[in-house]
PDB file of C-alpha atoms in Angstrom:
ATOM      1  CA  MET A   1      23.711 149.273  47.993  1.00 40.00           C
ATOM      2  CA  THR A   2      23.928 151.251  44.700  1.00 82.00           C
ATOM      3  CA  ILE A   3      26.946 151.938  42.530  1.00 93.00           C
ATOM      4  CA  ALA A   4      28.586 154.980  43.978  1.00 94.00           C
ATOM      5  CA  LEU A   5      28.227 158.335  41.820  1.00 96.00           C
ATOM      6  CA  ARG A   6      31.668 158.800  41.673  1.00 97.00           C
ATOM      7  CA  ARG A   7      32.029 155.637  39.759  1.00 97.00           C
ATOM      8  CA  ARG A   8      29.176 155.932  37.740  1.00 97.00           C
ATOM      9  CA  LEU A   9      30.952 159.570  36.662  1.00 98.00           C
ATOM     10  CA  LEU A  10      34.104 157.986  35.861  1.00 98.00           C
ATOM     11  CA  ALA A  11      32.512 155.513  33.617  1.00 98.00           C
ATOM     12  CA  GLU A  12      30.488 158.084  31.861  1.00 98.00           C
ATOM     13  CA  PHE A  13      33.574 160.131  31.234  1.00 98.00           C
ATOM     14  CA  ILE A  14      35.467 157.385  30.187  1.00 98.00           C
ATOM     15  CA  GLY A  15      32.840 156.279  27.748  1.00 98.00           C
ATOM     16  CA  THR A  16      32.200 159.334  26.190  1.00 98.00           C
ATOM     17  CA  ALA A  17      35.751 160.202  25.812  1.00 98.00           C
ATOM     18  CA  LEU A  18      36.079 156.709  23.909  1.00 98.00           C
ATOM     19  CA  LEU A  19      32.834 157.132  21.587  1.00 98.00           C
ATOM     20  CA  VAL A  20      34.497 160.538  20.812  1.00 98.00           C
ATOM     21  CA  ALA A  21      37.936 158.798  19.986  1.00 98.00           C
ATOM     22  CA  ALA A  22      36.212 156.282  17.744  1.00 98.00           C
ATOM     23  CA  VAL A  23      34.286 158.621  15.940  1.00 98.00           C
ATOM     24  CA  VAL A  24      37.168 161.146  15.442  1.00 98.00           C
ATOM     25  CA  GLY A  25      39.750 158.908  14.894  1.00 98.00           C
ATOM     26  CA  SER A  26      37.959 156.986  12.364  1.00 98.00           C
ATOM     27  CA  GLY A  27      37.049 159.625  10.848  1.00 98.00           C
ATOM     28  CA  ILE A  28      40.464 160.716  10.367  1.00 98.00           C
ATOM     29  CA  MET A  29      41.687 157.448   9.304  1.00 98.00           C
ATOM     30  CA  ALA A  30      38.788 157.153   6.517  1.00 98.00           C
ATOM     31  CA  ALA A  31      39.826 160.459   5.344  1.00 97.00           C
ATOM     32  CA  ALA A  32      43.799 159.137   5.087  1.00 97.00           C
ATOM     33  CA  LEU A  33      42.660 155.936   3.395  1.00 97.00           C
ATOM     34  CA  SER A  34      40.066 157.086   1.000  1.00 97.00           C
ATOM     35  CA  PRO A  35      40.956 160.351  -0.280  1.00 96.00           C
ATOM     36  CA  GLY A  36      38.496 161.945  -2.399  1.00 92.00           C
ATOM     37  CA  ASP A  37      35.821 159.489  -1.867  1.00 97.00           C
ATOM     38  CA  VAL A  38      33.531 160.964   0.947  1.00 96.00           C
ATOM     39  CA  GLY A  39      30.865 158.027   0.716  1.00 97.00           C
ATOM     40  CA  LEU A  40      33.663 155.503   1.309  1.00 98.00           C
ATOM     41  CA  GLN A  41      34.674 157.735   3.996  1.00 98.00           C
ATOM     42  CA  LEU A  42      30.970 158.030   5.654  1.00 98.00           C
ATOM     43  CA  LEU A  43      30.765 153.968   5.381  1.00 98.00           C
ATOM     44  CA  GLU A  44      33.959 153.661   7.206  1.00 98.00           C
ATOM     45  CA  ASN A  45      33.514 156.040   9.804  1.00 98.00           C
ATOM     46  CA  SER A  46      29.703 154.973  10.515  1.00 98.00           C
ATOM     47  CA  ILE A  47      31.234 151.038  10.765  1.00 98.00           C
ATOM     48  CA  ALA A  48      33.733 152.018  13.011  1.00 98.00           C
ATOM     49  CA  THR A  49      31.414 154.039  14.844  1.00 98.00           C
ATOM     50  CA  ALA A  50      28.528 151.365  15.328  1.00 98.00           C
ATOM     51  CA  LEU A  51      30.854 148.693  16.758  1.00 98.00           C
ATOM     52  CA  ALA A  52      32.587 150.660  19.042  1.00 98.00           C
ATOM     53  CA  LEU A  53      29.564 152.107  20.881  1.00 98.00           C
ATOM     54  CA  GLY A  54      28.414 148.604  21.134  1.00 98.00           C
ATOM     55  CA  ALA A  55      31.461 147.543  22.403  1.00 98.00           C
ATOM     56  CA  LEU A  56      31.484 150.592  24.836  1.00 98.00           C
ATOM     57  CA  ILE A  57      27.855 150.173  26.301  1.00 98.00           C
ATOM     58  CA  LEU A  58      28.664 146.480  27.146  1.00 97.00           C
ATOM     59  CA  ILE A  59      31.881 147.697  29.102  1.00 97.00           C
ATOM     60  CA  PHE A  60      30.408 150.717  30.833  1.00 98.00           C
ATOM     61  CA  GLY A  61      26.916 149.991  31.062  1.00 96.00           C
ATOM     62  CA  PRO A  62      26.969 147.662  34.099  1.00 96.00           C
ATOM     63  CA  VAL A  63      28.742 150.615  35.838  1.00 97.00           C
ATOM     64  CA  SER A  64      26.502 153.908  34.876  1.00 97.00           C
ATOM     65  CA  GLY A  65      23.847 152.127  32.196  1.00 96.00           C
ATOM     66  CA  ALA A  66      26.152 153.643  29.415  1.00 97.00           C
ATOM     67  CA  HIS A  67      24.560 156.641  28.823  1.00 98.00           C
ATOM     68  CA  PHE A  68      27.118 158.670  27.244  1.00 98.00           C
ATOM     69  CA  ASN A  69      24.487 161.289  26.005  1.00 98.00           C
ATOM     70  CA  PRO A  70      22.827 164.479  28.263  1.00 98.00           C
ATOM     71  CA  VAL A  71      19.834 163.776  26.024  1.00 98.00           C
ATOM     72  CA  VAL A  72      19.133 160.440  27.203  1.00 98.00           C
ATOM     73  CA  SER A  73      20.306 161.172  30.803  1.00 98.00           C
ATOM     74  CA  ALA A  74      17.531 164.238  30.600  1.00 98.00           C
ATOM     75  CA  ALA A  75      14.982 161.650  29.662  1.00 97.00           C
ATOM     76  CA  ASP A  76      15.918 159.313  32.099  1.00 97.00           C
ATOM     77  CA  TRP A  77      15.439 161.636  34.721  1.00 97.00           C
ATOM     78  CA  PHE A  78      12.378 163.566  33.371  1.00 96.00           C
ATOM     79  CA  LEU A  79      10.589 160.047  32.706  1.00 95.00           C
ATOM     80  CA  GLY A  80      11.409 158.457  36.182  1.00 94.00           C
ATOM     81  CA  ARG A  81      10.982 161.343  38.489  1.00 92.00           C
ATOM     82  CA  ARG A  82       7.597 160.809  39.432  1.00 85.00           C
ATOM     83  CA  VAL A  83       7.804 157.038  40.041  1.00 89.00           C
ATOM     84  CA  GLY A  84      11.064 157.327  41.779  1.00 90.00           C
ATOM     85  CA  THR A  85      13.183 155.744  39.493  1.00 92.00           C
ATOM     86  CA  GLY A  86      16.204 156.897  36.925  1.00 91.00           C
ATOM     87  CA  LEU A  87      18.461 159.452  37.560  1.00 95.00           C
ATOM     88  CA  THR A  88      18.199 162.084  40.296  1.00 95.00           C
ATOM     89  CA  VAL A  89      18.745 165.826  39.590  1.00 96.00           C
ATOM     90  CA  ARG A  90      22.009 165.225  41.192  1.00 96.00           C
ATOM     91  CA  ASP A  91      22.971 162.709  38.792  1.00 97.00           C
ATOM     92  CA  LEU A  92      21.621 164.633  35.992  1.00 97.00           C
ATOM     93  CA  ALA A  93      23.964 167.578  36.476  1.00 98.00           C
ATOM     94  CA  GLY A  94      26.986 165.057  37.345  1.00 98.00           C
ATOM     95  CA  TYR A  95      26.366 162.744  34.277  1.00 98.00           C
ATOM     96  CA  THR A  96      25.977 165.757  31.995  1.00 98.00           C
ATOM     97  CA  VAL A  97      29.267 167.231  33.209  1.00 98.00           C
ATOM     98  CA  ALA A  98      31.433 164.365  32.747  1.00 98.00           C
ATOM     99  CA  GLN A  99      29.953 163.458  29.161  1.00 98.00           C
ATOM    100  CA  ILE A 100      30.799 167.093  27.940  1.00 98.00           C
ATOM    101  CA  LEU A 101      34.263 166.678  29.556  1.00 98.00           C
ATOM    102  CA  GLY A 102      34.353 163.267  28.251  1.00 98.00           C
ATOM    103  CA  ALA A 103      33.597 163.926  24.949  1.00 98.00           C
ATOM    104  CA  ILE A 104      36.453 166.887  24.758  1.00 98.00           C
ATOM    105  CA  ALA A 105      38.882 164.570  25.951  1.00 98.00           C
ATOM    106  CA  GLY A 106      38.128 162.257  23.537  1.00 98.00           C
ATOM    107  CA  SER A 107      38.589 164.864  20.540  1.00 98.00           C
ATOM    108  CA  VAL A 108      42.024 165.845  22.249  1.00 98.00           C
ATOM    109  CA  LEU A 109      43.022 162.164  22.604  1.00 98.00           C
ATOM    110  CA  ALA A 110      42.121 161.246  18.727  1.00 98.00           C
ATOM    111  CA  ASN A 111      44.019 164.183  17.754  1.00 98.00           C
ATOM    112  CA  LEU A 112      46.910 163.210  19.262  1.00 98.00           C
ATOM    113  CA  MET A 113      46.854 159.574  18.441  1.00 98.00           C
ATOM    114  CA  PHE A 114      46.879 160.768  14.583  1.00 98.00           C
ATOM    115  CA  ASP A 115      49.584 163.503  15.591  1.00 98.00           C
ATOM    116  CA  LEU A 116      47.965 166.494  14.926  1.00 98.00           C
ATOM    117  CA  ALA A 117      47.503 169.552  17.379  1.00 98.00           C
ATOM    118  CA  ALA A 118      45.537 168.465  20.717  1.00 98.00           C
ATOM    119  CA  VAL A 119      43.089 171.238  20.474  1.00 98.00           C
ATOM    120  CA  ASP A 120      42.061 172.636  16.672  1.00 97.00           C
ATOM    121  CA  LEU A 121      38.645 174.074  16.119  1.00 98.00           C
ATOM    122  CA  SER A 122      36.913 172.383  13.514  1.00 98.00           C
ATOM    123  CA  SER A 123      36.362 174.912  10.460  1.00 98.00           C
ATOM    124  CA  LYS A 124      33.321 172.621   9.169  1.00 97.00           C
ATOM    125  CA  ASP A 125      30.100 174.651   8.703  1.00 98.00           C
ATOM    126  CA  ARG A 126      26.930 172.671   9.479  1.00 98.00           C
ATOM    127  CA  ALA A 127      24.270 175.545  10.035  1.00 97.00           C
ATOM    128  CA  ALA A 128      21.336 174.719   7.711  1.00 98.00           C
ATOM    129  CA  GLY A 129      17.833 173.662   8.262  1.00 98.00           C
ATOM    130  CA  ASN A 130      17.751 170.422   6.767  1.00 98.00           C
ATOM    131  CA  LEU A 131      20.607 169.493   9.072  1.00 98.00           C
ATOM    132  CA  TRP A 132      18.781 170.847  12.241  1.00 98.00           C
ATOM    133  CA  LEU A 133      15.930 168.713  10.810  1.00 98.00           C
ATOM    134  CA  GLY A 134      18.018 165.333  10.488  1.00 98.00           C
ATOM    135  CA  GLU A 135      19.139 166.055  13.991  1.00 98.00           C
ATOM    136  CA  VAL A 136      15.750 166.258  15.471  1.00 98.00           C
ATOM    137  CA  VAL A 137      14.745 162.972  13.435  1.00 98.00           C
ATOM    138  CA  ALA A 138      18.064 161.391  14.891  1.00 98.00           C
ATOM    139  CA  THR A 139      17.651 162.267  18.490  1.00 98.00           C
ATOM    140  CA  THR A 140      13.830 161.297  18.535  1.00 98.00           C
ATOM    141  CA  GLY A 141      14.677 157.761  17.278  1.00 98.00           C
ATOM    142  CA  LEU A 142      17.286 157.237  19.741  1.00 98.00           C
ATOM    143  CA  ILE A 143      14.967 158.133  22.887  1.00 98.00           C
ATOM    144  CA  LEU A 144      12.276 156.050  21.370  1.00 98.00           C
ATOM    145  CA  LEU A 145      14.653 153.074  20.856  1.00 98.00           C
ATOM    146  CA  ILE A 146      16.343 153.118  24.017  1.00 97.00           C
ATOM    147  CA  PHE A 147      13.090 153.531  26.211  1.00 96.00           C
ATOM    148  CA  ALA A 148      11.049 151.303  24.176  1.00 96.00           C
ATOM    149  CA  LEU A 149      13.406 148.504  24.835  1.00 96.00           C
ATOM    150  CA  ALA A 150      14.129 149.227  28.535  1.00 95.00           C
ATOM    151  CA  ARG A 151      10.288 149.346  28.792  1.00 94.00           C
ATOM    152  CA  SER A 152       9.727 146.015  26.766  1.00 93.00           C
ATOM    153  CA  GLY A 153      12.236 144.098  28.696  1.00 93.00           C
ATOM    154  CA  ARG A 154      14.617 143.872  26.349  1.00 94.00           C
ATOM    155  CA  ALA A 155      17.458 146.735  27.414  1.00 92.00           C
ATOM    156  CA  PRO A 156      19.841 143.529  27.461  1.00 92.00           C
ATOM    157  CA  VAL A 157      19.999 144.079  23.254  1.00 96.00           C
ATOM    158  CA  ALA A 158      20.688 147.638  23.501  1.00 97.00           C
ATOM    159  CA  PRO A 159      24.719 147.042  22.628  1.00 97.00           C
ATOM    160  CA  ALA A 160      23.476 146.109  19.322  1.00 97.00           C
ATOM    161  CA  ALA A 161      20.391 147.697  18.856  1.00 98.00           C
ATOM    162  CA  VAL A 162      21.805 151.294  19.827  1.00 98.00           C
ATOM    163  CA  GLY A 163      25.202 150.671  17.614  1.00 98.00           C
ATOM    164  CA  ALA A 164      22.789 149.729  14.761  1.00 98.00           C
ATOM    165  CA  TYR A 165      20.550 152.726  15.066  1.00 98.00           C
ATOM    166  CA  ILE A 166      23.499 154.977  15.177  1.00 98.00           C
ATOM    167  CA  GLY A 167      25.204 153.528  12.315  1.00 98.00           C
ATOM    168  CA  ALA A 168      22.022 153.637  10.257  1.00 98.00           C
ATOM    169  CA  ALA A 169      21.197 157.095  11.193  1.00 98.00           C
ATOM    170  CA  TYR A 170      24.635 158.067   9.864  1.00 98.00           C
ATOM    171  CA  TRP A 171      23.174 157.309   6.264  1.00 98.00           C
ATOM    172  CA  PHE A 172      19.008 157.997   6.446  1.00 98.00           C
ATOM    173  CA  THR A 173      19.704 161.332   8.223  1.00 98.00           C
ATOM    174  CA  SER A 174      21.062 164.530   6.699  1.00 98.00           C
ATOM    175  CA  SER A 175      23.563 165.635   9.638  1.00 97.00           C
ATOM    176  CA  THR A 176      24.932 162.201   9.950  1.00 97.00           C
ATOM    177  CA  SER A 177      23.255 161.857  13.173  1.00 97.00           C
ATOM    178  CA  PHE A 178      25.389 163.575  15.783  1.00 98.00           C
ATOM    179  CA  ALA A 179      22.299 163.028  18.568  1.00 98.00           C
ATOM    180  CA  ASN A 180      24.013 163.953  21.174  1.00 98.00           C
ATOM    181  CA  PRO A 181      24.943 167.050  22.880  1.00 98.00           C
ATOM    182  CA  ALA A 182      28.145 166.061  24.400  1.00 98.00           C
ATOM    183  CA  VAL A 183      29.494 164.706  21.167  1.00 98.00           C
ATOM    184  CA  THR A 184      28.303 167.361  19.361  1.00 98.00           C
ATOM    185  CA  ILE A 185      30.589 170.021  21.622  1.00 98.00           C
ATOM    186  CA  GLY A 186      33.905 167.482  21.374  1.00 98.00           C
ATOM    187  CA  ARG A 187      33.776 167.248  17.946  1.00 98.00           C
ATOM    188  CA  ALA A 188      34.234 171.083  17.774  1.00 98.00           C
ATOM    189  CA  PHE A 189      37.818 170.431  19.070  1.00 98.00           C
ATOM    190  CA  THR A 190      38.962 168.772  15.896  1.00 98.00           C
ATOM    191  CA  ASP A 191      39.218 170.294  12.647  1.00 98.00           C
ATOM    192  CA  THR A 192      39.147 166.801  10.833  1.00 98.00           C
ATOM    193  CA  PHE A 193      36.499 164.602   8.938  1.00 97.00           C
ATOM    194  CA  ALA A 194      34.375 164.491  12.069  1.00 97.00           C
ATOM    195  CA  GLY A 195      34.370 167.793  12.998  1.00 98.00           C
ATOM    196  CA  ILE A 196      32.001 170.790  13.527  1.00 98.00           C
ATOM    197  CA  ALA A 197      32.319 174.429  13.739  1.00 98.00           C
ATOM    198  CA  PRO A 198      31.700 175.965  16.984  1.00 98.00           C
ATOM    199  CA  ALA A 199      29.369 178.548  15.123  1.00 98.00           C
ATOM    200  CA  SER A 200      27.427 175.543  14.186  1.00 98.00           C
ATOM    201  CA  VAL A 201      27.111 173.808  17.791  1.00 98.00           C
ATOM    202  CA  PRO A 202      24.252 175.865  19.050  1.00 98.00           C
ATOM    203  CA  GLY A 203      21.821 174.804  16.320  1.00 98.00           C
ATOM    204  CA  PHE A 204      22.582 171.292  16.688  1.00 98.00           C
ATOM    205  CA  LEU A 205      22.012 171.606  20.325  1.00 98.00           C
ATOM    206  CA  ALA A 206      18.668 173.174  19.639  1.00 98.00           C
ATOM    207  CA  ALA A 207      17.830 170.476  17.538  1.00 98.00           C
ATOM    208  CA  GLN A 208      18.636 167.850  19.935  1.00 98.00           C
ATOM    209  CA  LEU A 209      16.750 169.363  22.337  1.00 98.00           C
ATOM    210  CA  LEU A 210      13.772 169.683  20.184  1.00 98.00           C
ATOM    211  CA  GLY A 211      14.349 165.785  19.595  1.00 98.00           C
ATOM    212  CA  LEU A 212      14.225 164.755  22.938  1.00 98.00           C
ATOM    213  CA  ALA A 213      11.158 166.721  23.642  1.00 98.00           C
ATOM    214  CA  VAL A 214       9.505 164.852  20.724  1.00 98.00           C
ATOM    215  CA  GLY A 215      10.853 161.942  21.979  1.00 98.00           C
ATOM    216  CA  VAL A 216       9.558 162.087  25.309  1.00 97.00           C
ATOM    217  CA  GLY A 217       6.068 163.243  24.241  1.00 97.00           C
ATOM    218  CA  LEU A 218       5.557 160.142  21.953  1.00 97.00           C
ATOM    219  CA  LEU A 219       6.565 157.873  24.393  1.00 95.00           C
ATOM    220  CA  ALA A 220       4.275 159.466  26.775  1.00 93.00           C
ATOM    221  CA  ALA A 221       1.539 158.458  23.988  1.00 96.00           C
ATOM    222  CA  LEU A 222       2.768 154.764  23.232  1.00 96.00           C
ATOM    223  CA  TYR A 223       4.661 153.787  26.506  1.00 94.00           C
ATOM    224  CA  PRO A 224       2.541 155.986  29.134  1.00 93.00           C
ATOM    225  CA  ASP A 225       4.286 153.829  31.897  1.00 93.00           C
ATOM    226  CA  ALA A 226       7.747 154.235  30.444  1.00 92.00           C
ATOM    227  CA  GLY A 227       9.231 155.819  33.611  1.00 92.00           C
ATOM    228  CA  GLN A 228       8.770 152.803  35.241  1.00 92.00           C
ATOM    229  CA  ALA A 229      11.813 151.219  33.356  1.00 92.00           C
ATOM    230  CA  ALA A 230      14.261 154.292  33.946  1.00 92.00           C
ATOM    231  CA  ASP A 231      16.151 152.061  36.157  1.00 90.00           C
ATOM    232  CA  GLN A 232      16.979 149.686  32.841  1.00 92.00           C
ATOM    233  CA  VAL A 233      18.556 153.028  30.525  1.00 94.00           C
ATOM    234  CA  VAL A 234      20.394 152.196  28.560  1.00 94.00           C
ATOM    235  CA  VAL A 235      21.243 148.994  30.176  1.00 91.00           C
ATOM    236  CA  PRO A 236      20.719 147.919  33.684  1.00 89.00           C
ATOM    237  CA  ILE A 237      22.985 148.972  36.438  1.00 87.00           C
ATOM    238  CA  ASN A 238      24.480 146.229  38.453  1.00 73.00           C
ATOM    239  CA  GLU A 239      22.477 147.499  41.714  1.00 59.00           C
ATOM    240  CA  ARG A 240      24.934 145.657  44.083  1.00 55.00           C
ATOM    241  CA  ASP A 241      28.553 146.325  44.412  1.00 51.00           C
ATOM    242  CA  PRO A 242      30.238 143.086  43.910  1.00 50.00           C
ATOM    243  CA  ALA A 243      32.952 144.198  46.645  1.00 48.00           C
ATOM    244  CA  LEU A 244      29.974 143.759  48.974  1.00 44.00           C
ATOM    245  CA  ASP A 245      29.814 140.211  48.740  1.00 44.00           C
ATOM    246  CA  ARG A 246      33.535 139.601  49.743  1.00 47.00           C
ATOM    247  CA  ARG A 247      33.240 140.955  52.925  1.00 43.00           C
ATOM    248  CA  PRO A 248      33.170 138.521  55.891  1.00 43.00           C
TER     249      PRO A 248
END
């Protein structure tokens, strides 16, 4: 028996919320501890995010796969649909809603933890062609990494690998690697170091969707049978509910 959808959606909601809380909260802390030094702030923010992401994948991966990202879920559905693996359309819709709501909740949680207004829309403009290109690169690389790990049987190392990639992409992309539509939307609800102005969100979302398309296209060329491993993304889900083993 596969894990019930409601449990997987709860895992996606909580996991995405805690991820955004880590991104926003560490950004607030970094700005407070290292005022005037943006480079050090980014270093602190990126390290905290990478470590938190790895830990969250370990916690929630066995329940939902720990996608925490609509483009990852969309790629999982698209690549697996022909061979009957991965998410169904119903799963994809549920994951996407849970991830977006979780991301917003994560920003609200971080704001409250640091005694700020629960909702304070960001004023940080991030609308520029070079930033959108950075998002295409970051998203493409993330999709390639996750599905290459699954296809080659190395999904168990995903917590470390995905955390390391996002931490590095903070520094090698001009956009500081949002690479996640849900996180992008959530970060619009905080006017802090990690925020993004609502007016800048559509450009980032479009770039991330383009990165999704490029990533899937490259996977088709590099790993034509990548869809067969869609059930292993981001990490394998425990297919059997342990509660069943305790029944008489």
